[in-house]
Amino acid sequence: MRHNFICYAKNINLNLNDIKKYLEIQYMKIIIETQSSSFNFENWLNSVTLILYLSNNNDIDEELLTRAIEALLNVKVINNETNELKSQLEQQLKEKLNELKGKQKKLV
């Protein structure tokens, strides 16, 4: 099964527009999920990890990324586990948000 997946994946032709659309969809998905469903710690952790990973791409929609980060920082997490990992990830999100807002101010 794994071999079949690898063979199939090698034959998928992707271009930069496909990747950019994927990123935009992931950001929009996170924004919508934070507004519409109850977020538990595991969902929050997965979303933050994805955002931080995808934010290193140079071809990102900075406005969508900013909105996704703000949504994750403001979401009410059920079974909120305030621990060192959560605090570190929140700090990384805040740093990324400040970086993005700094870029936006320079453009204006």
PDB file of N, CA and C in Angstrom:
ATOM      1  N   MET A   1       0.827  -1.184   0.000  1.00  0.00           N
ATOM      2  CA  MET A   1       0.000   0.000   0.000  1.00  0.00           C
ATOM      3  C   MET A   1       0.874   1.251   0.000  1.00  0.00           C
ATOM      4  N   ARG A   2       1.882   1.259   0.876  1.00  0.00           N
ATOM      5  CA  ARG A   2       2.775   2.412   0.948  1.00  0.00           C
ATOM      6  C   ARG A   2       3.507   2.605  -0.382  1.00  0.00           C
ATOM      7  N   HIS A   3       3.964   1.516  -0.959  1.00  0.00           N
ATOM      8  CA  HIS A   3       4.665   1.582  -2.239  1.00  0.00           C
ATOM      9  C   HIS A   3       3.758   2.170  -3.319  1.00  0.00           C
ATOM     10  N   ASN A   4       2.495   1.741  -3.339  1.00  0.00           N
ATOM     11  CA  ASN A   4       1.550   2.271  -4.325  1.00  0.00           C
ATOM     12  C   ASN A   4       1.350   3.774  -4.149  1.00  0.00           C
ATOM     13  N   PHE A   5       1.265   4.208  -2.905  1.00  0.00           N
ATOM     14  CA  PHE A   5       1.101   5.634  -2.644  1.00  0.00           C
ATOM     15  C   PHE A   5       2.308   6.414  -3.145  1.00  0.00           C
ATOM     16  N   ILE A   6       3.495   5.918  -2.855  1.00  0.00           N
ATOM     17  CA  ILE A   6       4.721   6.598  -3.279  1.00  0.00           C
ATOM     18  C   ILE A   6       4.782   6.681  -4.797  1.00  0.00           C
ATOM     19  N   CYS A   7       4.449   5.585  -5.465  1.00  0.00           N
ATOM     20  CA  CYS A   7       4.453   5.588  -6.942  1.00  0.00           C
ATOM     21  C   CYS A   7       3.431   6.581  -7.487  1.00  0.00           C
ATOM     22  N   TYR A   8       2.258   6.599  -6.892  1.00  0.00           N
ATOM     23  CA  TYR A   8       1.213   7.518  -7.332  1.00  0.00           C
ATOM     24  C   TYR A   8       1.628   8.972  -7.073  1.00  0.00           C
ATOM     25  N   ALA A   9       2.184   9.234  -5.914  1.00  0.00           N
ATOM     26  CA  ALA A   9       2.564  10.599  -5.546  1.00  0.00           C
ATOM     27  C   ALA A   9       3.653  11.144  -6.458  1.00  0.00           C
ATOM     28  N   LYS A  10       4.537  10.285  -6.918  1.00  0.00           N
ATOM     29  CA  LYS A  10       5.600  10.736  -7.823  1.00  0.00           C
ATOM     30  C   LYS A  10       5.043  11.225  -9.152  1.00  0.00           C
ATOM     31  N   ASN A  11       3.888  10.722  -9.541  1.00  0.00           N
ATOM     32  CA  ASN A  11       3.313  11.074 -10.829  1.00  0.00           C
ATOM     33  C   ASN A  11       2.410  12.302 -10.781  1.00  0.00           C
ATOM     34  N   ILE A  12       2.197  12.868  -9.604  1.00  0.00           N
ATOM     35  CA  ILE A  12       1.363  14.058  -9.488  1.00  0.00           C
ATOM     36  C   ILE A  12       2.201  15.267  -9.885  1.00  0.00           C
ATOM     37  N   ASN A  13       1.694  15.995 -10.847  1.00  0.00           N
ATOM     38  CA  ASN A  13       2.386  17.205 -11.281  1.00  0.00           C
ATOM     39  C   ASN A  13       1.832  18.395 -10.510  1.00  0.00           C
ATOM     40  N   LEU A  14       2.683  19.020  -9.746  1.00  0.00           N
ATOM     41  CA  LEU A  14       2.283  20.191  -8.976  1.00  0.00           C
ATOM     42  C   LEU A  14       3.056  21.392  -9.474  1.00  0.00           C
ATOM     43  N   ASN A  15       2.397  22.525  -9.432  1.00  0.00           N
ATOM     44  CA  ASN A  15       3.113  23.751  -9.737  1.00  0.00           C
ATOM     45  C   ASN A  15       2.949  24.707  -8.572  1.00  0.00           C
ATOM     46  N   LEU A  16       3.571  25.852  -8.663  1.00  0.00           N
ATOM     47  CA  LEU A  16       3.573  26.803  -7.562  1.00  0.00           C
ATOM     48  C   LEU A  16       2.163  27.271  -7.209  1.00  0.00           C
ATOM     49  N   ASN A  17       1.279  27.397  -8.202  1.00  0.00           N
ATOM     50  CA  ASN A  17      -0.097  27.823  -7.931  1.00  0.00           C
ATOM     51  C   ASN A  17      -0.844  26.789  -7.099  1.00  0.00           C
ATOM     52  N   ASP A  18      -0.597  25.501  -7.349  1.00  0.00           N
ATOM     53  CA  ASP A  18      -1.238  24.447  -6.567  1.00  0.00           C
ATOM     54  C   ASP A  18      -0.814  24.519  -5.107  1.00  0.00           C
ATOM     55  N   ILE A  19       0.457  24.731  -4.882  1.00  0.00           N
ATOM     56  CA  ILE A  19       0.969  24.811  -3.515  1.00  0.00           C
ATOM     57  C   ILE A  19       0.412  26.041  -2.820  1.00  0.00           C
ATOM     58  N   LYS A  20       0.360  27.152  -3.525  1.00  0.00           N
ATOM     59  CA  LYS A  20      -0.180  28.381  -2.944  1.00  0.00           C
ATOM     60  C   LYS A  20      -1.653  28.200  -2.581  1.00  0.00           C
ATOM     61  N   LYS A  21      -2.410  27.549  -3.440  1.00  0.00           N
ATOM     62  CA  LYS A  21      -3.823  27.274  -3.140  1.00  0.00           C
ATOM     63  C   LYS A  21      -3.961  26.369  -1.924  1.00  0.00           C
ATOM     64  N   TYR A  22      -3.105  25.372  -1.819  1.00  0.00           N
ATOM     65  CA  TYR A  22      -3.131  24.477  -0.666  1.00  0.00           C
ATOM     66  C   TYR A  22      -2.911  25.264   0.626  1.00  0.00           C
ATOM     67  N   LEU A  23      -1.911  26.140   0.600  1.00  0.00           N
ATOM     68  CA  LEU A  23      -1.633  26.952   1.784  1.00  0.00           C
ATOM     69  C   LEU A  23      -2.831  27.813   2.148  1.00  0.00           C
ATOM     70  N   GLU A  24      -3.432  28.453   1.151  1.00  0.00           N
ATOM     71  CA  GLU A  24      -4.589  29.310   1.405  1.00  0.00           C
ATOM     72  C   GLU A  24      -5.748  28.508   1.983  1.00  0.00           C
ATOM     73  N   ILE A  25      -5.971  27.319   1.470  1.00  0.00           N
ATOM     74  CA  ILE A  25      -7.047  26.458   1.982  1.00  0.00           C
ATOM     75  C   ILE A  25      -6.782  26.075   3.433  1.00  0.00           C
ATOM     76  N   GLN A  26      -5.541  25.740   3.763  1.00  0.00           N
ATOM     77  CA  GLN A  26      -5.209  25.371   5.137  1.00  0.00           C
ATOM     78  C   GLN A  26      -5.424  26.540   6.091  1.00  0.00           C
ATOM     79  N   TYR A  27      -5.040  27.745   5.684  1.00  0.00           N
ATOM     80  CA  TYR A  27      -5.251  28.926   6.529  1.00  0.00           C
ATOM     81  C   TYR A  27      -6.739  29.168   6.733  1.00  0.00           C
ATOM     82  N   MET A  28      -7.510  29.115   5.639  1.00  0.00           N
ATOM     83  CA  MET A  28      -8.950  29.351   5.744  1.00  0.00           C
ATOM     84  C   MET A  28      -9.622  28.285   6.600  1.00  0.00           C
ATOM     85  N   LYS A  29      -9.179  27.055   6.474  1.00  0.00           N
ATOM     86  CA  LYS A  29      -9.730  25.959   7.277  1.00  0.00           C
ATOM     87  C   LYS A  29      -9.525  26.225   8.765  1.00  0.00           C
ATOM     88  N   ILE A  30      -8.342  26.654   9.133  1.00  0.00           N
ATOM     89  CA  ILE A  30      -8.052  26.947  10.541  1.00  0.00           C
ATOM     90  C   ILE A  30      -8.907  28.109  11.030  1.00  0.00           C
ATOM     91  N   ILE A  31      -9.024  29.148  10.231  1.00  0.00           N
ATOM     92  CA  ILE A  31      -9.839  30.307  10.619  1.00  0.00           C
ATOM     93  C   ILE A  31     -11.277  29.885  10.854  1.00  0.00           C
ATOM     94  N   ILE A  32     -11.828  29.110   9.948  1.00  0.00           N
ATOM     95  CA  ILE A  32     -13.225  28.673  10.063  1.00  0.00           C
ATOM     96  C   ILE A  32     -13.404  27.739  11.254  1.00  0.00           C
ATOM     97  N   GLU A  33     -12.483  26.805  11.429  1.00  0.00           N
ATOM     98  CA  GLU A  33     -12.607  25.861  12.541  1.00  0.00           C
ATOM     99  C   GLU A  33     -12.558  26.560  13.896  1.00  0.00           C
ATOM    100  N   THR A  34     -11.746  27.582  14.026  1.00  0.00           N
ATOM    101  CA  THR A  34     -11.657  28.284  15.304  1.00  0.00           C
ATOM    102  C   THR A  34     -12.931  29.064  15.602  1.00  0.00           C
ATOM    103  N   GLN A  35     -13.680  29.411  14.568  1.00  0.00           N
ATOM    104  CA  GLN A  35     -14.905  30.182  14.761  1.00  0.00           C
ATOM    105  C   GLN A  35     -16.128  29.303  14.922  1.00  0.00           C
ATOM    106  N   SER A  36     -16.078  28.083  14.419  1.00  0.00           N
ATOM    107  CA  SER A  36     -17.301  27.298  14.362  1.00  0.00           C
ATOM    108  C   SER A  36     -17.340  26.070  15.265  1.00  0.00           C
ATOM    109  N   SER A  37     -16.225  25.580  15.704  1.00  0.00           N
ATOM    110  CA  SER A  37     -16.266  24.358  16.497  1.00  0.00           C
ATOM    111  C   SER A  37     -15.492  24.529  17.789  1.00  0.00           C
ATOM    112  N   SER A  38     -15.770  23.642  18.715  1.00  0.00           N
ATOM    113  CA  SER A  38     -15.015  23.685  19.959  1.00  0.00           C
ATOM    114  C   SER A  38     -13.635  23.101  19.697  1.00  0.00           C
ATOM    115  N   PHE A  39     -12.656  23.807  20.101  1.00  0.00           N
ATOM    116  CA  PHE A  39     -11.264  23.442  19.858  1.00  0.00           C
ATOM    117  C   PHE A  39     -10.696  22.813  21.109  1.00  0.00           C
ATOM    118  N   ASN A  40     -10.197  21.598  20.991  1.00  0.00           N
ATOM    119  CA  ASN A  40      -9.518  21.019  22.137  1.00  0.00           C
ATOM    120  C   ASN A  40      -8.014  21.260  21.979  1.00  0.00           C
ATOM    121  N   PHE A  41      -7.270  20.904  22.983  1.00  0.00           N
ATOM    122  CA  PHE A  41      -5.833  21.185  22.970  1.00  0.00           C
ATOM    123  C   PHE A  41      -5.131  20.499  21.806  1.00  0.00           C
ATOM    124  N   GLU A  42      -5.517  19.283  21.494  1.00  0.00           N
ATOM    125  CA  GLU A  42      -4.877  18.553  20.391  1.00  0.00           C
ATOM    126  C   GLU A  42      -5.120  19.251  19.049  1.00  0.00           C
ATOM    127  N   ASN A  43      -6.354  19.706  18.809  1.00  0.00           N
ATOM    128  CA  ASN A  43      -6.647  20.452  17.573  1.00  0.00           C
ATOM    129  C   ASN A  43      -5.811  21.724  17.508  1.00  0.00           C
ATOM    130  N   TRP A  44      -5.746  22.417  18.648  1.00  0.00           N
ATOM    131  CA  TRP A  44      -4.988  23.657  18.702  1.00  0.00           C
ATOM    132  C   TRP A  44      -3.522  23.387  18.397  1.00  0.00           C
ATOM    133  N   LEU A  45      -2.981  22.374  19.032  1.00  0.00           N
ATOM    134  CA  LEU A  45      -1.575  22.027  18.843  1.00  0.00           C
ATOM    135  C   LEU A  45      -1.278  21.672  17.383  1.00  0.00           C
ATOM    136  N   ASN A  46      -2.134  20.863  16.768  1.00  0.00           N
ATOM    137  CA  ASN A  46      -1.952  20.493  15.360  1.00  0.00           C
ATOM    138  C   ASN A  46      -2.028  21.716  14.451  1.00  0.00           C
ATOM    139  N   SER A  47      -2.972  22.596  14.713  1.00  0.00           N
ATOM    140  CA  SER A  47      -3.131  23.789  13.884  1.00  0.00           C
ATOM    141  C   SER A  47      -1.953  24.738  14.027  1.00  0.00           C
ATOM    142  N   VAL A  48      -1.490  24.934  15.247  1.00  0.00           N
ATOM    143  CA  VAL A  48      -0.339  25.815  15.479  1.00  0.00           C
ATOM    144  C   VAL A  48       0.902  25.252  14.795  1.00  0.00           C
ATOM    145  N   THR A  49       1.118  23.964  14.935  1.00  0.00           N
ATOM    146  CA  THR A  49       2.275  23.331  14.304  1.00  0.00           C
ATOM    147  C   THR A  49       2.226  23.511  12.789  1.00  0.00           C
ATOM    148  N   LEU A  50       1.051  23.305  12.211  1.00  0.00           N
ATOM    149  CA  LEU A  50       0.894  23.472  10.768  1.00  0.00           C
ATOM    150  C   LEU A  50       1.151  24.915  10.350  1.00  0.00           C
ATOM    151  N   ILE A  51       0.590  25.853  11.085  1.00  0.00           N
ATOM    152  CA  ILE A  51       0.780  27.271  10.756  1.00  0.00           C
ATOM    153  C   ILE A  51       2.250  27.660  10.838  1.00  0.00           C
ATOM    154  N   LEU A  52       2.909  27.267  11.888  1.00  0.00           N
ATOM    155  CA  LEU A  52       4.324  27.625  12.033  1.00  0.00           C
ATOM    156  C   LEU A  52       5.171  26.988  10.936  1.00  0.00           C
ATOM    157  N   TYR A  53       4.829  25.777  10.556  1.00  0.00           N
ATOM    158  CA  TYR A  53       5.564  25.105   9.483  1.00  0.00           C
ATOM    159  C   TYR A  53       5.311  25.789   8.133  1.00  0.00           C
ATOM    160  N   LEU A  54       4.049  26.054   7.828  1.00  0.00           N
ATOM    161  CA  LEU A  54       3.707  26.652   6.539  1.00  0.00           C
ATOM    162  C   LEU A  54       4.134  28.108   6.433  1.00  0.00           C
ATOM    163  N   SER A  55       4.283  28.772   7.553  1.00  0.00           N
ATOM    164  CA  SER A  55       4.624  30.194   7.525  1.00  0.00           C
ATOM    165  C   SER A  55       6.057  30.446   7.055  1.00  0.00           C
ATOM    166  N   ASN A  56       6.845  29.402   6.964  1.00  0.00           N
ATOM    167  CA  ASN A  56       8.213  29.556   6.477  1.00  0.00           C
ATOM    168  C   ASN A  56       8.295  29.612   4.959  1.00  0.00           C
ATOM    169  N   ASN A  57       7.172  29.431   4.289  1.00  0.00           N
ATOM    170  CA  ASN A  57       7.117  29.492   2.836  1.00  0.00           C
ATOM    171  C   ASN A  57       7.096  30.955   2.400  1.00  0.00           C
ATOM    172  N   ASN A  58       7.870  31.293   1.398  1.00  0.00           N
ATOM    173  CA  ASN A  58       7.934  32.678   0.927  1.00  0.00           C
ATOM    174  C   ASN A  58       6.717  33.086   0.097  1.00  0.00           C
ATOM    175  N   ASP A  59       5.986  32.129  -0.427  1.00  0.00           N
ATOM    176  CA  ASP A  59       4.847  32.427  -1.279  1.00  0.00           C
ATOM    177  C   ASP A  59       3.533  32.342  -0.514  1.00  0.00           C
ATOM    178  N   ILE A  60       3.491  32.957   0.645  1.00  0.00           N
ATOM    179  CA  ILE A  60       2.302  32.873   1.482  1.00  0.00           C
ATOM    180  C   ILE A  60       1.451  34.115   1.322  1.00  0.00           C
ATOM    181  N   ASP A  61       0.181  33.956   1.561  1.00  0.00           N
ATOM    182  CA  ASP A  61      -0.725  35.087   1.622  1.00  0.00           C
ATOM    183  C   ASP A  61      -0.639  35.617   3.051  1.00  0.00           C
ATOM    184  N   GLU A  62       0.055  36.718   3.227  1.00  0.00           N
ATOM    185  CA  GLU A  62       0.346  37.211   4.570  1.00  0.00           C
ATOM    186  C   GLU A  62      -0.915  37.628   5.325  1.00  0.00           C
ATOM    187  N   GLU A  63      -1.911  38.126   4.602  1.00  0.00           N
ATOM    188  CA  GLU A  63      -3.156  38.520   5.278  1.00  0.00           C
ATOM    189  C   GLU A  63      -3.875  37.301   5.850  1.00  0.00           C
ATOM    190  N   LEU A  64      -3.963  36.235   5.064  1.00  0.00           N
ATOM    191  CA  LEU A  64      -4.594  35.006   5.561  1.00  0.00           C
ATOM    192  C   LEU A  64      -3.795  34.400   6.712  1.00  0.00           C
ATOM    193  N   LEU A  65      -2.493  34.407   6.593  1.00  0.00           N
ATOM    194  CA  LEU A  65      -1.649  33.882   7.660  1.00  0.00           C
ATOM    195  C   LEU A  65      -1.847  34.692   8.938  1.00  0.00           C
ATOM    196  N   THR A  66      -1.899  35.993   8.823  1.00  0.00           N
ATOM    197  CA  THR A  66      -2.126  36.858   9.979  1.00  0.00           C
ATOM    198  C   THR A  66      -3.459  36.541  10.636  1.00  0.00           C
ATOM    199  N   ARG A  67      -4.494  36.403   9.823  1.00  0.00           N
ATOM    200  CA  ARG A  67      -5.822  36.092  10.369  1.00  0.00           C
ATOM    201  C   ARG A  67      -5.849  34.726  11.041  1.00  0.00           C
ATOM    202  N   ALA A  68      -5.154  33.753  10.465  1.00  0.00           N
ATOM    203  CA  ALA A  68      -5.113  32.412  11.063  1.00  0.00           C
ATOM    204  C   ALA A  68      -4.379  32.437  12.405  1.00  0.00           C
ATOM    205  N   ILE A  69      -3.283  33.167  12.467  1.00  0.00           N
ATOM    206  CA  ILE A  69      -2.536  33.264  13.727  1.00  0.00           C
ATOM    207  C   ILE A  69      -3.379  33.956  14.788  1.00  0.00           C
ATOM    208  N   GLU A  70      -4.032  35.049  14.414  1.00  0.00           N
ATOM    209  CA  GLU A  70      -4.880  35.757  15.377  1.00  0.00           C
ATOM    210  C   GLU A  70      -6.016  34.864  15.863  1.00  0.00           C
ATOM    211  N   ALA A  71      -6.589  34.078  14.952  1.00  0.00           N
ATOM    212  CA  ALA A  71      -7.668  33.166  15.341  1.00  0.00           C
ATOM    213  C   ALA A  71      -7.170  32.134  16.348  1.00  0.00           C
ATOM    214  N   LEU A  72      -5.978  31.606  16.129  1.00  0.00           N
ATOM    215  CA  LEU A  72      -5.422  30.605  17.056  1.00  0.00           C
ATOM    216  C   LEU A  72      -5.064  31.217  18.410  1.00  0.00           C
ATOM    217  N   LEU A  73      -4.635  32.454  18.406  1.00  0.00           N
ATOM    218  CA  LEU A  73      -4.309  33.107  19.673  1.00  0.00           C
ATOM    219  C   LEU A  73      -5.557  33.459  20.473  1.00  0.00           C
ATOM    220  N   ASN A  74      -6.681  33.665  19.775  1.00  0.00           N
ATOM    221  CA  ASN A  74      -7.907  34.109  20.446  1.00  0.00           C
ATOM    222  C   ASN A  74      -8.926  33.002  20.707  1.00  0.00           C
ATOM    223  N   VAL A  75      -8.698  31.813  20.175  1.00  0.00           N
ATOM    224  CA  VAL A  75      -9.675  30.736  20.312  1.00  0.00           C
ATOM    225  C   VAL A  75      -9.736  30.246  21.759  1.00  0.00           C
ATOM    226  N   LYS A  76     -10.936  29.899  22.184  1.00  0.00           N
ATOM    227  CA  LYS A  76     -11.116  29.296  23.505  1.00  0.00           C
ATOM    228  C   LYS A  76     -10.862  27.798  23.364  1.00  0.00           C
ATOM    229  N   VAL A  77      -9.853  27.321  24.047  1.00  0.00           N
ATOM    230  CA  VAL A  77      -9.479  25.912  23.971  1.00  0.00           C
ATOM    231  C   VAL A  77     -10.141  25.173  25.133  1.00  0.00           C
ATOM    232  N   ILE A  78     -10.959  24.149  24.787  1.00  0.00           N
ATOM    233  CA  ILE A  78     -11.558  23.350  25.854  1.00  0.00           C
ATOM    234  C   ILE A  78     -10.502  22.395  26.392  1.00  0.00           C
ATOM    235  N   ASN A  79     -10.631  22.041  27.629  1.00  0.00           N
ATOM    236  CA  ASN A  79      -9.610  21.222  28.297  1.00  0.00           C
ATOM    237  C   ASN A  79      -8.240  21.863  28.137  1.00  0.00           C
ATOM    238  N   ASN A  80      -8.229  23.166  28.345  1.00  0.00           N
ATOM    239  CA  ASN A  80      -7.011  23.946  28.144  1.00  0.00           C
ATOM    240  C   ASN A  80      -5.891  23.461  29.055  1.00  0.00           C
ATOM    241  N   GLU A  81      -4.859  22.983  28.437  1.00  0.00           N
ATOM    242  CA  GLU A  81      -3.694  22.500  29.172  1.00  0.00           C
ATOM    243  C   GLU A  81      -2.618  23.580  29.113  1.00  0.00           C
ATOM    244  N   THR A  82      -2.603  24.437  30.103  1.00  0.00           N
ATOM    245  CA  THR A  82      -1.573  25.452  30.133  1.00  0.00           C
ATOM    246  C   THR A  82      -0.295  24.792  30.615  1.00  0.00           C
ATOM    247  N   ASN A  83       0.617  24.650  29.706  1.00  0.00           N
ATOM    248  CA  ASN A  83       1.891  24.031  30.040  1.00  0.00           C
ATOM    249  C   ASN A  83       3.000  24.758  29.295  1.00  0.00           C
ATOM    250  N   GLU A  84       4.200  24.330  29.498  1.00  0.00           N
ATOM    251  CA  GLU A  84       5.338  25.014  28.892  1.00  0.00           C
ATOM    252  C   GLU A  84       5.288  24.955  27.368  1.00  0.00           C
ATOM    253  N   LEU A  85       4.882  23.833  26.803  1.00  0.00           N
ATOM    254  CA  LEU A  85       4.785  23.698  25.353  1.00  0.00           C
ATOM    255  C   LEU A  85       3.783  24.699  24.785  1.00  0.00           C
ATOM    256  N   LYS A  86       2.621  24.794  25.397  1.00  0.00           N
ATOM    257  CA  LYS A  86       1.599  25.728  24.927  1.00  0.00           C
ATOM    258  C   LYS A  86       2.109  27.158  25.019  1.00  0.00           C
ATOM    259  N   SER A  87       2.759  27.485  26.103  1.00  0.00           N
ATOM    260  CA  SER A  87       3.302  28.836  26.278  1.00  0.00           C
ATOM    261  C   SER A  87       4.356  29.151  25.215  1.00  0.00           C
ATOM    262  N   GLN A  88       5.220  28.185  24.932  1.00  0.00           N
ATOM    263  CA  GLN A  88       6.253  28.390  23.914  1.00  0.00           C
ATOM    264  C   GLN A  88       5.641  28.585  22.537  1.00  0.00           C
ATOM    265  N   LEU A  89       4.631  27.783  22.214  1.00  0.00           N
ATOM    266  CA  LEU A  89       3.993  27.900  20.905  1.00  0.00           C
ATOM    267  C   LEU A  89       3.228  29.215  20.776  1.00  0.00           C
ATOM    268  N   GLU A  90       2.573  29.632  21.849  1.00  0.00           N
ATOM    269  CA  GLU A  90       1.895  30.925  21.818  1.00  0.00           C
ATOM    270  C   GLU A  90       2.908  32.048  21.588  1.00  0.00           C
ATOM    271  N   GLN A  91       4.061  31.947  22.223  1.00  0.00           N
ATOM    272  CA  GLN A  91       5.102  32.958  22.036  1.00  0.00           C
ATOM    273  C   GLN A  91       5.597  32.972  20.597  1.00  0.00           C
ATOM    274  N   GLN A  92       5.774  31.798  20.007  1.00  0.00           N
ATOM    275  CA  GLN A  92       6.209  31.728  18.611  1.00  0.00           C
ATOM    276  C   GLN A  92       5.161  32.325  17.685  1.00  0.00           C
ATOM    277  N   LEU A  93       3.881  32.074  17.977  1.00  0.00           N
ATOM    278  CA  LEU A  93       2.810  32.668  17.174  1.00  0.00           C
ATOM    279  C   LEU A  93       2.832  34.189  17.287  1.00  0.00           C
ATOM    280  N   LYS A  94       3.009  34.692  18.487  1.00  0.00           N
ATOM    281  CA  LYS A  94       3.048  36.145  18.695  1.00  0.00           C
ATOM    282  C   LYS A  94       4.234  36.770  17.968  1.00  0.00           C
ATOM    283  N   GLU A  95       5.375  36.103  17.989  1.00  0.00           N
ATOM    284  CA  GLU A  95       6.552  36.607  17.283  1.00  0.00           C
ATOM    285  C   GLU A  95       6.308  36.636  15.777  1.00  0.00           C
ATOM    286  N   LYS A  96       5.702  35.576  15.261  1.00  0.00           N
ATOM    287  CA  LYS A  96       5.402  35.520  13.831  1.00  0.00           C
ATOM    288  C   LYS A  96       4.402  36.612  13.461  1.00  0.00           C
ATOM    289  N   LEU A  97       3.398  36.817  14.311  1.00  0.00           N
ATOM    290  CA  LEU A  97       2.397  37.853  14.074  1.00  0.00           C
ATOM    291  C   LEU A  97       3.047  39.233  14.067  1.00  0.00           C
ATOM    292  N   ASN A  98       3.924  39.504  15.019  1.00  0.00           N
ATOM    293  CA  ASN A  98       4.634  40.789  15.053  1.00  0.00           C
ATOM    294  C   ASN A  98       5.503  40.975  13.819  1.00  0.00           C
ATOM    295  N   GLU A  99       6.135  39.903  13.379  1.00  0.00           N
ATOM    296  CA  GLU A  99       6.963  39.953  12.172  1.00  0.00           C
ATOM    297  C   GLU A  99       6.112  40.308  10.952  1.00  0.00           C
ATOM    298  N   LEU A 100       4.959  39.661  10.846  1.00  0.00           N
ATOM    299  CA  LEU A 100       4.073  39.929   9.713  1.00  0.00           C
ATOM    300  C   LEU A 100       3.522  41.351   9.752  1.00  0.00           C
ATOM    301  N   LYS A 101       3.123  41.807  10.924  1.00  0.00           N
ATOM    302  CA  LYS A 101       2.599  43.166  11.036  1.00  0.00           C
ATOM    303  C   LYS A 101       3.670  44.194  10.782  1.00  0.00           C
ATOM    304  N   GLY A 102       4.918  43.882  11.134  1.00  0.00           N
ATOM    305  CA  GLY A 102       6.036  44.773  10.832  1.00  0.00           C
ATOM    306  C   GLY A 102       6.251  44.891   9.339  1.00  0.00           C
ATOM    307  N   LYS A 103       6.134  43.785   8.613  1.00  0.00           N
ATOM    308  CA  LYS A 103       6.261  43.812   7.152  1.00  0.00           C
ATOM    309  C   LYS A 103       5.154  44.636   6.530  1.00  0.00           C
ATOM    310  N   GLN A 104       3.929  44.483   7.051  1.00  0.00           N
ATOM    311  CA  GLN A 104       2.789  45.205   6.506  1.00  0.00           C
ATOM    312  C   GLN A 104       2.947  46.710   6.720  1.00  0.00           C
ATOM    313  N   LYS A 105       3.484  47.119   7.859  1.00  0.00           N
ATOM    314  CA  LYS A 105       3.692  48.538   8.130  1.00  0.00           C
ATOM    315  C   LYS A 105       4.734  49.118   7.184  1.00  0.00           C
ATOM    316  N   LYS A 106       5.778  48.356   6.864  1.00  0.00           N
ATOM    317  CA  LYS A 106       6.811  48.820   5.958  1.00  0.00           C
ATOM    318  C   LYS A 106       6.270  49.023   4.548  1.00  0.00           C
ATOM    319  N   LEU A 107       5.281  48.218   4.166  1.00  0.00           N
ATOM    320  CA  LEU A 107       4.718  48.318   2.827  1.00  0.00           C
ATOM    321  C   LEU A 107       3.827  49.543   2.663  1.00  0.00           C
ATOM    322  N   VAL A 108       3.267  50.013   3.768  1.00  0.00           N
ATOM    323  CA  VAL A 108       2.343  51.154   3.698  1.00  0.00           C
ATOM    324  C   VAL A 108       3.059  52.444   3.568  1.00  0.00           C
TER     325      VAL A 108
END
